[in-house]
Amino acid sequence: MRTQIRLLLLIAFLFSVSTAFLSSSQKEPAIVSIEGGKISGLLTTDGKINIYKGIPFAAPPVGNLRWKAPQPVIPWSGVRKCEAFGASPMQGSPAPFSMWSAEFLIAKEPISEDCLNLNVWTDNGKKSGKPRPVIVWIYGGGFGSGGTSCAIYDGEAMARKGVVFVSINYRVGPFGFFAHPELTAESGKNASGNYGLLDQIAALQWIKKNIAQFGGDPAHVTIAGQSAGSMSVNCLVASPLAKNLFNKAIAESGAGFARPYPSLQKAEESGLAMAKALNVSSLAGLRNVPAEDILKKTQAIRGPIVDGYVLPASIADIFAAGKQNDVILLTGWNEDEGLSGKPKSAADYQQQIKEQYGKQADELLKFYPANTEAEATLSQNRMSRDMTFGAQNYAWAKIQSDAGKKVYLYRFDRKVPATGEYAQYGAFHTAEVAYAYDNLRVINHQLRPLEPADDKIAHDMSWYWANFVKTGNPNGNGLPQWPLYDAKEKQIMVIGKGARALPDATSLDFLLSVISNR
C-alpha cells in the first residue's frame, strides 16, 4: 500500500513539474489583451517567436467611413485568431513587373477597403523582462499599391535580434489620398486627403497604447520605411500630429524636400475631376461607388497633400522652421535605383541638360557626363537616381546634421546576383530591404542565385538596423565602423561587398545647389 501511495505521489509531482515546464516554455502563443479584445497568434516551430497577424487597429474604413480619419476599433468577444495577414489595401491585383518578382509584391488576396490592420513579431520571453525597443515598418508602392503581406517584410528575423517588429497597413491610391471640398468641409479640420498618413498615425497611437502587451517599449519606437514608406516616415517626422509617437527614424530611398507635395486646393481640384469622371455629383454618391469602379478611373490620385492639418506646410518649410519632430536618423539610397525609362542619345541628353540648366549645364555634365553613348546612359540613370532619391535623402541628412542632430547616411551598392532580364537591375530600388531585415531566405534563388557574400551583407546590414533601433547607433561588435555624417567629413557608409565609409557626396552637393536655384 505504501508503495502505491509513493508511486501516486511521484506521478503527481512529475505531472506538476511537466505542467510548470510547459507553462514556462509556452508551447502555444500567448493570448494578449489589447484595445478591442483578446487575440491569439502563432508560435515559431522552435517556440521562440510569437507572431500575431491581421490585428485591427481601427474600424473598417468602408461605407460612410470611406475618406474619413480612422475611427476606433470595433470591440469583439472571445479570443480573436490573428494567424494570417489581414486584407491589403484596395489596389489592382499584383503581378511581377520590371525588377520586382513575386516576393516583392503583396499576396494576391485578400485585397479590400477593410484593410486597417497590423502585425507583430515578438520574442516569446517573460513579460517581466525588460521592455524591448520597437520598429514600425511602413511599406512602399508609390502610395498607390503595397501592403504588409510582402514576403520581404517578414519580421521574424528582426524579432530574433531583440526588437519587437510591427508592420502596418494604410490606405493607398484614391482611397488614401482623395481630397474634395465637401470632405474638407465635413472634416472639422478644414482639411481632406491625407487619410493614408492619418492611418499611419492611428497605428502609431495604437502601438503607444498596446505594444507593452507584446513586450515592447512604447517610449522606444523607431519608424522605418522604403520608397513611399520612406516618404511617409519623412511626413510623420514633419507632422505635429505624430509628436511623441517615436524617437528614431529609418528612411530608405524617399523624402519630400526637393519635390513639393500638392496644396489642398490643387488636390481638391483633382478630387472634383475624379467625381466628374465617375459621373457623381455628391459626396454620398461617391461613397456608394463600388471600389473597383473608383480604381479603374482614378488611379492617378495618390500621395501626400499639404493640407494645413497633417502637413501644415511643405516638408522643406517645416524643417527650415525647425518644427519637425526630434529624431535620430538613419537614411540613404541605392546605387542603381534610377527610374528614367528609355535613355536619350548622348547628343540629345547633352542638349536637354543645356536647355534645362543653362549656365550650370557644363558643371552638371562634369558629374553626369555623356562623352559616349554608354556613358550617357549611365549618367541618365545616375541623375534620375539622385534627383528622385539620392538628393531627397541627402538633403534630409544635411538638414539633420546642420541642426546638430545625429544622422547616419548610407548608399547600398550590392549588385544583386540575377539571371535573365533581372541581371540588368543591379542594386535596384527595394533591393536593400531583404538585406536590411535579414530576409534573403524568401528571395527567389532561381531568378537571383545569391552568393555567400550576400549572407554576410544581410548579417551586417540587419545588425546595423537592429542596433540602431535599440540604441540610436548602428555600430556593434564585429561590424565595420559606421561614422556619423557631418558637413565637414561627409562620410557615407557604402554597403555592399565589404561595408566601408567614404566621403562621397560632391555630386549631390552640386545637384542640390542646382535644384535650389531653379
Coordinates of C-alpha atoms in Angstrom, one line a residue:
M1 CA 0.0 0.0 0.0
R2 CA 2.8 2.4 0.9
T3 CA 4.5 1.6 -2.4
Q4 CA 1.3 2.5 -4.3
I5 CA 0.9 5.8 -2.4
R6 CA 4.6 6.7 -3.1
L7 CA 4.0 5.9 -6.8
L8 CA 0.9 8.1 -6.9
L9 CA 2.8 11.0 -5.2
L10 CA 5.7 10.6 -7.6
I11 CA 3.3 10.7 -10.6
A12 CA 1.6 13.8 -9.2
F13 CA 4.9 15.5 -8.7
L14 CA 6.1 14.7 -12.2
F15 CA 2.8 15.9 -13.7
S16 CA 3.1 19.3 -11.8
V17 CA 6.7 19.7 -12.9
S18 CA 5.8 18.9 -16.5
T19 CA 2.9 21.3 -16.4
A20 CA 5.1 24.1 -15.0
F21 CA 7.7 23.4 -17.7
L22 CA 5.1 23.6 -20.5
S23 CA 3.7 26.8 -18.9
S24 CA 7.1 28.4 -18.6
S25 CA 8.3 27.3 -22.1
Q26 CA 4.9 28.3 -23.6
K27 CA 4.3 25.9 -26.4
E28 CA 1.3 28.0 -27.5
P29 CA 1.5 31.7 -28.4
A30 CA 0.3 33.9 -25.5
I31 CA -3.2 35.2 -25.5
V32 CA -2.9 39.0 -25.4
S33 CA -5.5 41.5 -24.2
I34 CA -5.5 44.7 -26.3
E35 CA -7.8 47.5 -27.3
G36 CA -10.8 45.8 -28.7
G37 CA -10.5 42.4 -27.0
K38 CA -8.3 39.3 -26.8
I39 CA -6.2 37.8 -29.6
S40 CA -4.1 34.7 -30.2
G41 CA -1.5 34.1 -32.8
L42 CA 1.2 31.7 -34.0
L43 CA 4.4 30.4 -32.5
T44 CA 7.5 29.6 -34.5
T45 CA 8.5 25.9 -34.6
D46 CA 11.3 26.5 -32.1
G47 CA 8.9 28.2 -29.7
K48 CA 11.0 31.4 -29.6
I49 CA 8.9 34.0 -31.5
N50 CA 5.2 34.9 -31.2
I51 CA 3.5 36.1 -34.3
Y52 CA 0.2 38.0 -34.5
K53 CA -1.1 38.9 -37.9
G54 CA -4.1 40.9 -39.1
I55 CA -4.7 42.8 -35.8
P56 CA -7.3 45.5 -36.4
F57 CA -6.2 48.9 -35.1
A58 CA -9.2 50.9 -36.4
A59 CA -12.7 50.4 -37.6
P60 CA -13.1 49.3 -41.3
P61 CA -13.0 52.5 -43.4
V62 CA -15.9 51.5 -45.6
G63 CA -19.4 52.9 -46.3
N64 CA -19.8 56.2 -44.6
L65 CA -16.2 55.9 -43.2
R66 CA -14.7 55.9 -46.7
W67 CA -12.5 59.1 -46.8
K68 CA -12.7 59.8 -43.1
A69 CA -10.0 59.8 -40.5
P70 CA -9.6 56.3 -38.9
Q71 CA -12.2 55.6 -36.2
P72 CA -11.8 53.5 -33.0
V73 CA -11.6 49.7 -33.5
I74 CA -14.8 47.8 -33.1
P75 CA -14.6 45.5 -30.0
W76 CA -15.1 41.8 -30.3
S77 CA -16.0 39.0 -27.9
G78 CA -14.0 35.9 -27.2
V79 CA -10.4 35.3 -28.5
R80 CA -9.8 36.6 -32.0
K81 CA -7.4 34.4 -34.0
C82 CA -4.7 36.6 -35.6
E83 CA -2.9 33.9 -37.5
A84 CA -3.0 35.3 -41.1
F85 CA -2.4 38.6 -42.8
G86 CA -5.4 40.8 -43.0
A87 CA -6.5 42.4 -46.3
S88 CA -4.1 44.5 -48.2
P89 CA -5.5 48.0 -49.1
M90 CA -7.6 48.4 -52.2
Q91 CA -5.5 48.3 -55.3
G92 CA -5.1 46.3 -58.5
S93 CA -4.1 42.6 -58.5
P94 CA -0.4 42.2 -58.0
A95 CA 1.8 40.8 -60.8
P96 CA 5.6 40.8 -61.2
F97 CA 6.9 43.6 -63.3
S98 CA 10.2 45.3 -64.1
M99 CA 12.7 44.4 -61.4
W100 CA 10.1 43.2 -58.8
S101 CA 9.5 39.5 -58.7
A102 CA 6.7 37.9 -56.6
E103 CA 8.4 38.2 -53.2
F104 CA 8.4 42.0 -53.5
L105 CA 4.6 42.1 -54.0
I106 CA 1.6 41.7 -51.8
A107 CA -0.4 38.4 -51.6
K108 CA -3.0 38.1 -54.4
E109 CA -5.7 38.0 -51.8
P110 CA -7.3 39.3 -49.7
I111 CA -7.5 42.9 -51.0
S112 CA -10.1 45.2 -49.6
E113 CA -11.0 48.6 -48.3
D114 CA -11.3 46.9 -44.9
C115 CA -7.5 47.0 -44.5
L116 CA -6.6 48.8 -41.3
N117 CA -4.7 46.0 -39.6
L118 CA -1.2 45.4 -38.4
N119 CA 1.2 42.6 -37.5
V120 CA 3.5 41.9 -34.6
W121 CA 6.6 39.7 -34.2
T122 CA 7.9 39.5 -30.7
D123 CA 10.2 37.3 -28.6
N124 CA 8.4 34.7 -26.6
G125 CA 10.0 35.8 -23.4
K126 CA 8.6 36.5 -20.0
K127 CA 6.7 39.8 -19.7
S128 CA 8.6 40.6 -16.5
G129 CA 11.8 41.1 -18.6
K130 CA 13.0 44.5 -19.8
P131 CA 10.7 46.0 -22.4
R132 CA 12.2 45.7 -25.9
P133 CA 12.6 48.5 -28.5
V134 CA 10.0 48.6 -31.3
I135 CA 10.4 49.1 -35.0
V136 CA 7.4 50.0 -37.1
W137 CA 7.6 49.1 -40.8
I138 CA 5.8 51.3 -43.4
Y139 CA 5.7 49.8 -46.9
G140 CA 6.4 51.5 -50.3
G141 CA 4.4 51.2 -53.5
G142 CA 4.3 54.8 -54.8
F143 CA 1.3 55.5 -52.5
G144 CA -0.8 53.5 -55.0
S145 CA 0.0 50.0 -54.0
G146 CA 1.6 47.8 -51.3
G147 CA 0.8 46.1 -48.1
T148 CA 2.3 44.2 -45.2
S149 CA 2.0 40.8 -46.7
C150 CA 5.1 41.1 -49.0
A151 CA 7.4 38.2 -48.2
I152 CA 10.4 40.6 -47.8
Y153 CA 8.7 42.4 -45.0
D154 CA 8.6 39.4 -42.7
G155 CA 9.5 40.4 -39.1
E156 CA 10.8 37.2 -37.6
A157 CA 14.5 37.7 -38.2
M158 CA 14.4 41.1 -36.6
A159 CA 12.4 39.8 -33.6
R160 CA 15.2 37.3 -33.0
K161 CA 17.6 40.2 -32.8
G162 CA 15.8 41.5 -29.7
V163 CA 13.3 44.0 -31.1
V164 CA 9.6 44.0 -31.5
F165 CA 8.8 44.2 -35.2
V166 CA 5.4 45.8 -36.2
S167 CA 4.2 46.2 -39.8
I168 CA 1.2 48.4 -40.5
N169 CA -1.3 48.8 -43.3
Y170 CA -2.6 52.1 -44.6
R171 CA -5.0 53.2 -47.4
V172 CA -3.4 53.9 -50.8
G173 CA -4.4 55.5 -54.1
P174 CA -7.7 57.3 -54.3
F175 CA -8.9 55.6 -51.1
G176 CA -6.0 57.0 -49.1
F177 CA -5.4 60.4 -50.7
F178 CA -8.6 61.8 -52.2
A179 CA -9.4 65.4 -51.4
H180 CA -12.7 67.1 -52.1
P181 CA -14.3 70.4 -51.0
E182 CA -17.1 68.5 -49.3
L183 CA -14.7 66.3 -47.4
T184 CA -12.8 69.4 -46.3
A185 CA -16.0 71.0 -45.0
E186 CA -17.2 67.9 -43.1
S187 CA -13.8 67.1 -41.5
G188 CA -14.0 69.7 -38.8
K189 CA -10.2 70.4 -39.5
N190 CA -10.7 72.3 -42.8
A191 CA -8.6 69.6 -44.5
S192 CA -9.0 66.4 -46.5
G193 CA -6.9 63.9 -48.5
N194 CA -4.2 62.6 -46.2
Y195 CA -6.1 59.5 -45.0
G196 CA -3.2 57.2 -45.6
L197 CA -1.0 59.3 -43.3
L198 CA -3.8 59.5 -40.7
D199 CA -3.9 55.7 -40.8
Q200 CA -0.2 55.5 -40.1
I201 CA -0.6 58.0 -37.2
A202 CA -3.6 55.9 -35.8
A203 CA -1.4 52.8 -36.0
L204 CA 1.3 54.5 -34.0
Q205 CA -1.2 55.7 -31.4
W206 CA -2.4 52.1 -31.1
I207 CA 1.2 50.9 -30.7
K208 CA 1.8 53.5 -27.9
K209 CA -1.3 52.2 -26.1
N210 CA -0.9 48.4 -26.7
I211 CA 2.7 47.4 -27.5
A212 CA 3.6 46.8 -23.9
Q213 CA 1.3 43.8 -24.0
F214 CA 3.7 42.3 -26.5
G215 CA 6.8 43.1 -24.5
G216 CA 7.5 46.3 -26.4
D217 CA 8.6 49.7 -25.0
P218 CA 6.1 52.4 -26.1
A219 CA 8.8 55.1 -25.3
H220 CA 11.4 53.4 -27.6
V221 CA 9.9 53.3 -31.1
T222 CA 11.6 53.6 -34.5
I223 CA 9.6 54.3 -37.6
A224 CA 11.1 52.8 -40.8
G225 CA 10.1 52.7 -44.4
Q226 CA 11.2 52.4 -48.0
S227 CA 10.2 54.4 -51.1
A228 CA 6.7 55.7 -50.4
G229 CA 7.2 54.3 -46.9
S230 CA 10.4 56.4 -46.5
M231 CA 8.4 59.4 -47.8
S232 CA 5.8 58.5 -45.2
V233 CA 8.5 58.5 -42.5
N234 CA 9.6 61.9 -43.7
C235 CA 6.0 63.2 -43.4
L236 CA 5.5 61.7 -40.0
V237 CA 8.6 63.4 -38.7
A238 CA 7.2 66.6 -40.2
S239 CA 3.7 66.3 -38.8
P240 CA 2.6 67.8 -35.5
L241 CA 0.0 65.0 -35.2
A242 CA 2.8 62.4 -34.8
K243 CA 4.6 64.2 -31.9
N244 CA 5.9 61.9 -29.2
L245 CA 4.9 58.7 -31.0
F246 CA 8.6 57.7 -32.0
N247 CA 12.1 58.9 -31.3
K248 CA 14.1 57.4 -34.2
A249 CA 13.6 57.1 -38.0
I250 CA 14.9 54.9 -40.8
A251 CA 14.3 56.3 -44.3
E252 CA 15.3 54.2 -47.2
S253 CA 15.1 55.9 -50.6
G254 CA 12.5 58.6 -50.3
A255 CA 11.7 62.0 -48.8
G256 CA 9.9 65.2 -49.8
F257 CA 12.4 68.1 -49.8
A258 CA 13.2 68.8 -53.4
R259 CA 9.8 67.7 -54.8
P260 CA 6.9 69.6 -53.1
Y261 CA 3.6 67.9 -52.5
P262 CA 0.4 69.5 -53.9
S263 CA -1.6 72.0 -52.0
L264 CA -5.0 71.3 -50.7
Q265 CA -6.6 73.5 -53.4
K266 CA -4.8 71.5 -56.1
A267 CA -5.8 68.2 -54.5
E268 CA -9.4 69.3 -54.3
E269 CA -9.4 70.2 -58.0
S270 CA -8.1 66.7 -58.7
G271 CA -10.9 65.4 -56.5
L272 CA -13.6 67.3 -58.4
A273 CA -12.2 65.9 -61.6
M274 CA -12.4 62.4 -60.2
A275 CA -16.0 62.9 -59.2
K276 CA -16.7 64.2 -62.7
A277 CA -15.0 61.1 -64.3
L278 CA -17.2 58.9 -62.1
N279 CA -20.3 61.0 -63.1
V280 CA -21.2 61.5 -59.4
S281 CA -22.0 65.0 -58.0
S282 CA -22.4 64.3 -54.3
L283 CA -20.2 63.0 -51.5
A284 CA -22.8 60.5 -50.5
G285 CA -22.9 59.3 -54.1
L286 CA -19.1 58.9 -54.2
R287 CA -19.2 56.8 -51.0
N288 CA -21.6 54.5 -52.8
V289 CA -19.5 53.9 -55.9
P290 CA -18.0 50.4 -55.9
A291 CA -14.3 50.4 -55.1
E292 CA -13.5 48.6 -58.3
D293 CA -15.0 51.5 -60.4
I294 CA -13.1 54.0 -58.4
L295 CA -9.8 52.2 -59.1
K296 CA -10.5 52.0 -62.8
K297 CA -11.0 55.7 -63.3
T298 CA -8.9 57.4 -60.6
Q299 CA -5.5 55.7 -60.3
A300 CA -3.6 59.0 -60.7
I301 CA -4.8 60.2 -57.3
R302 CA -2.1 59.2 -54.8
G303 CA 0.4 60.7 -52.3
P304 CA 0.5 63.3 -49.5
I305 CA -1.0 66.7 -49.6
V306 CA 0.0 70.0 -47.9
D307 CA -3.4 70.1 -46.3
G308 CA -2.7 72.5 -43.4
Y309 CA -3.5 69.9 -40.8
V310 CA -1.5 66.7 -41.2
L311 CA 1.1 68.7 -43.1
P312 CA 0.7 72.4 -42.0
A313 CA 3.3 73.4 -44.7
S314 CA 5.7 71.9 -47.2
I315 CA 8.2 69.5 -45.8
A316 CA 11.1 71.9 -46.6
D317 CA 9.4 74.8 -44.9
I318 CA 8.6 72.7 -41.8
F319 CA 12.2 71.6 -41.4
A320 CA 13.5 75.1 -42.2
A321 CA 11.5 76.4 -39.3
G322 CA 12.7 73.7 -37.0
K323 CA 9.2 72.5 -36.4
Q324 CA 9.8 68.8 -37.2
N325 CA 9.7 66.1 -34.5
D326 CA 13.0 65.3 -32.9
V327 CA 14.6 62.0 -34.1
I328 CA 17.9 60.3 -34.6
L329 CA 18.0 59.5 -38.3
L330 CA 19.4 56.6 -40.4
T331 CA 18.9 57.3 -44.1
G332 CA 20.2 56.5 -47.6
W333 CA 19.5 55.2 -51.1
N334 CA 20.6 52.5 -53.6
E335 CA 23.3 52.7 -56.3
D336 CA 21.1 51.7 -59.3
E337 CA 17.6 52.9 -58.5
G338 CA 17.3 55.4 -61.3
L339 CA 13.9 55.1 -62.9
S340 CA 14.4 57.2 -66.0
G341 CA 12.9 54.9 -68.6
K342 CA 14.4 54.7 -72.1
P343 CA 17.6 56.7 -72.2
K344 CA 18.2 59.5 -74.7
S345 CA 21.2 59.5 -77.1
A346 CA 24.3 61.3 -75.8
A347 CA 23.7 64.3 -78.1
D348 CA 20.0 64.6 -77.1
Y349 CA 20.9 64.2 -73.4
Q350 CA 23.5 66.9 -73.6
Q351 CA 21.1 69.2 -75.4
Q352 CA 18.4 68.6 -72.8
I353 CA 20.8 69.4 -69.9
K354 CA 21.9 72.7 -71.6
E355 CA 18.3 73.7 -72.2
Q356 CA 17.2 72.9 -68.7
Y357 CA 20.2 74.1 -66.7
G358 CA 21.7 77.0 -68.7
K359 CA 24.9 78.3 -67.2
Q360 CA 25.1 75.4 -64.8
A361 CA 24.9 72.8 -67.5
D362 CA 28.7 72.4 -68.2
E363 CA 29.4 71.9 -64.5
L364 CA 26.5 69.4 -64.2
L365 CA 27.9 67.4 -67.2
K366 CA 31.1 67.0 -65.3
F367 CA 29.2 65.0 -62.7
Y368 CA 26.9 63.3 -65.2
P369 CA 29.0 63.2 -68.4
A370 CA 28.0 62.0 -71.9
N371 CA 31.2 61.6 -73.9
T372 CA 29.9 58.2 -75.2
E373 CA 26.5 56.6 -75.6
A374 CA 27.2 54.1 -72.8
E375 CA 28.4 57.0 -70.5
A376 CA 25.3 59.0 -71.4
T377 CA 23.0 56.1 -70.5
L378 CA 24.8 55.6 -67.1
S379 CA 24.7 59.3 -66.4
Q380 CA 21.0 59.5 -67.1
N381 CA 20.3 56.6 -64.7
R382 CA 22.5 58.2 -62.0
M383 CA 20.9 61.6 -62.4
S384 CA 17.5 60.0 -62.2
R385 CA 18.6 58.2 -59.1
D386 CA 19.9 61.3 -57.5
M387 CA 17.0 63.5 -58.4
T388 CA 14.4 61.1 -57.3
F389 CA 16.0 59.5 -54.2
G390 CA 19.7 60.5 -53.5
A391 CA 19.1 64.3 -53.3
Q392 CA 16.0 63.8 -51.2
N393 CA 17.6 61.7 -48.5
Y394 CA 20.9 63.5 -48.7
A395 CA 19.1 66.8 -48.2
W396 CA 17.5 65.4 -45.1
A397 CA 20.8 64.2 -43.8
K398 CA 22.3 67.6 -44.3
I399 CA 19.4 69.4 -42.5
Q400 CA 19.7 66.9 -39.6
S401 CA 23.4 67.4 -39.3
D402 CA 23.3 71.2 -39.6
A403 CA 20.8 71.2 -36.8
G404 CA 23.2 69.4 -34.6
K405 CA 21.2 66.1 -34.7
K406 CA 22.6 62.7 -35.2
V407 CA 22.3 61.1 -38.6
Y408 CA 23.8 58.0 -40.2
L409 CA 24.0 58.0 -44.0
Y410 CA 24.4 55.0 -46.4
R411 CA 24.4 54.0 -50.0
F412 CA 23.6 50.4 -50.9
D413 CA 25.7 49.3 -53.8
R414 CA 25.4 45.5 -53.9
K415 CA 24.5 44.5 -57.4
V416 CA 22.2 41.6 -56.6
P417 CA 23.2 38.4 -58.5
A418 CA 20.5 37.6 -61.0
T419 CA 19.7 35.8 -64.2
G420 CA 17.9 36.7 -67.4
E421 CA 16.1 40.0 -67.5
Y422 CA 16.8 40.6 -63.8
A423 CA 20.5 40.8 -64.3
Q424 CA 20.3 44.3 -65.7
Y425 CA 19.0 45.9 -62.5
G426 CA 22.0 45.8 -60.1
A427 CA 21.4 47.5 -56.7
F428 CA 17.8 48.2 -57.7
H429 CA 15.1 50.1 -55.9
T430 CA 13.9 48.0 -53.0
A431 CA 16.8 45.6 -53.3
E432 CA 18.2 46.5 -49.8
V433 CA 15.0 45.6 -47.9
A434 CA 15.6 41.9 -47.9
Y435 CA 19.2 42.5 -46.6
A436 CA 18.3 45.1 -44.0
Y437 CA 15.7 42.9 -42.4
D438 CA 17.6 39.6 -42.9
N439 CA 15.0 38.0 -45.3
L440 CA 17.2 36.6 -48.0
R441 CA 15.6 33.3 -47.4
V442 CA 12.4 34.5 -49.2
I443 CA 14.3 35.6 -52.4
N444 CA 13.6 33.5 -55.5
H445 CA 17.0 31.9 -55.8
Q446 CA 16.3 30.7 -59.4
L447 CA 15.9 34.2 -60.6
R448 CA 18.5 35.6 -58.2
P449 CA 21.2 33.0 -57.3
L450 CA 22.7 34.6 -54.2
E451 CA 26.2 34.1 -53.0
P452 CA 27.9 33.7 -49.6
A453 CA 28.8 37.4 -49.8
D454 CA 25.1 38.2 -49.8
D455 CA 24.6 36.4 -46.5
K456 CA 27.4 38.4 -45.0
I457 CA 25.9 41.7 -46.2
A458 CA 22.5 40.7 -44.8
H459 CA 24.0 39.8 -41.5
D460 CA 25.9 43.0 -41.1
M461 CA 23.2 45.3 -42.5
S462 CA 20.4 43.8 -40.4
W463 CA 22.5 44.1 -37.3
Y464 CA 23.2 47.8 -38.2
W465 CA 19.5 48.3 -38.4
A466 CA 18.7 46.3 -35.2
N467 CA 21.4 48.1 -33.2
F468 CA 20.1 51.5 -34.4
V469 CA 16.6 50.5 -33.2
K470 CA 18.0 49.5 -29.8
T471 CA 20.4 52.4 -29.2
G472 CA 20.2 55.0 -31.9
N473 CA 23.7 53.9 -33.1
P474 CA 24.1 51.2 -35.8
N475 CA 27.6 50.2 -34.6
G476 CA 28.2 47.0 -32.7
N477 CA 30.7 44.1 -32.1
G478 CA 32.2 42.7 -35.3
L479 CA 30.7 45.4 -37.6
P480 CA 32.8 47.8 -39.7
Q481 CA 32.6 51.2 -38.0
W482 CA 29.8 53.5 -39.3
P483 CA 30.6 57.2 -38.6
L484 CA 28.1 59.9 -38.0
Y485 CA 27.5 62.0 -41.1
D486 CA 28.6 65.6 -40.8
A487 CA 29.0 68.6 -43.2
K488 CA 32.8 68.5 -42.9
E489 CA 33.7 64.9 -43.4
K490 CA 30.6 63.9 -45.4
Q491 CA 31.1 60.2 -44.6
I492 CA 28.6 57.9 -46.3
M493 CA 28.6 54.2 -45.4
V494 CA 28.7 52.2 -48.6
I495 CA 27.1 48.8 -48.0
G496 CA 27.9 46.1 -50.4
K497 CA 30.8 43.7 -50.8
G498 CA 32.5 45.0 -47.7
A499 CA 31.0 47.9 -45.9
R500 CA 33.2 51.0 -45.9
A501 CA 32.8 54.7 -45.0
L502 CA 33.7 57.1 -47.8
P503 CA 33.5 60.9 -48.4
D504 CA 31.1 60.6 -51.4
A505 CA 28.7 63.4 -51.8
T506 CA 30.2 66.1 -54.1
S507 CA 27.8 65.5 -57.0
L508 CA 24.8 65.6 -54.6
D509 CA 26.0 68.9 -53.1
F510 CA 26.2 70.4 -56.5
L511 CA 22.9 68.9 -57.6
L512 CA 21.1 70.3 -54.5
S513 CA 22.5 73.8 -55.3
V514 CA 21.2 73.4 -58.9
I515 CA 17.7 72.4 -57.6
S516 CA 17.6 75.3 -55.1
N517 CA 18.5 77.9 -57.8
R518 CA 15.8 76.7 -60.3

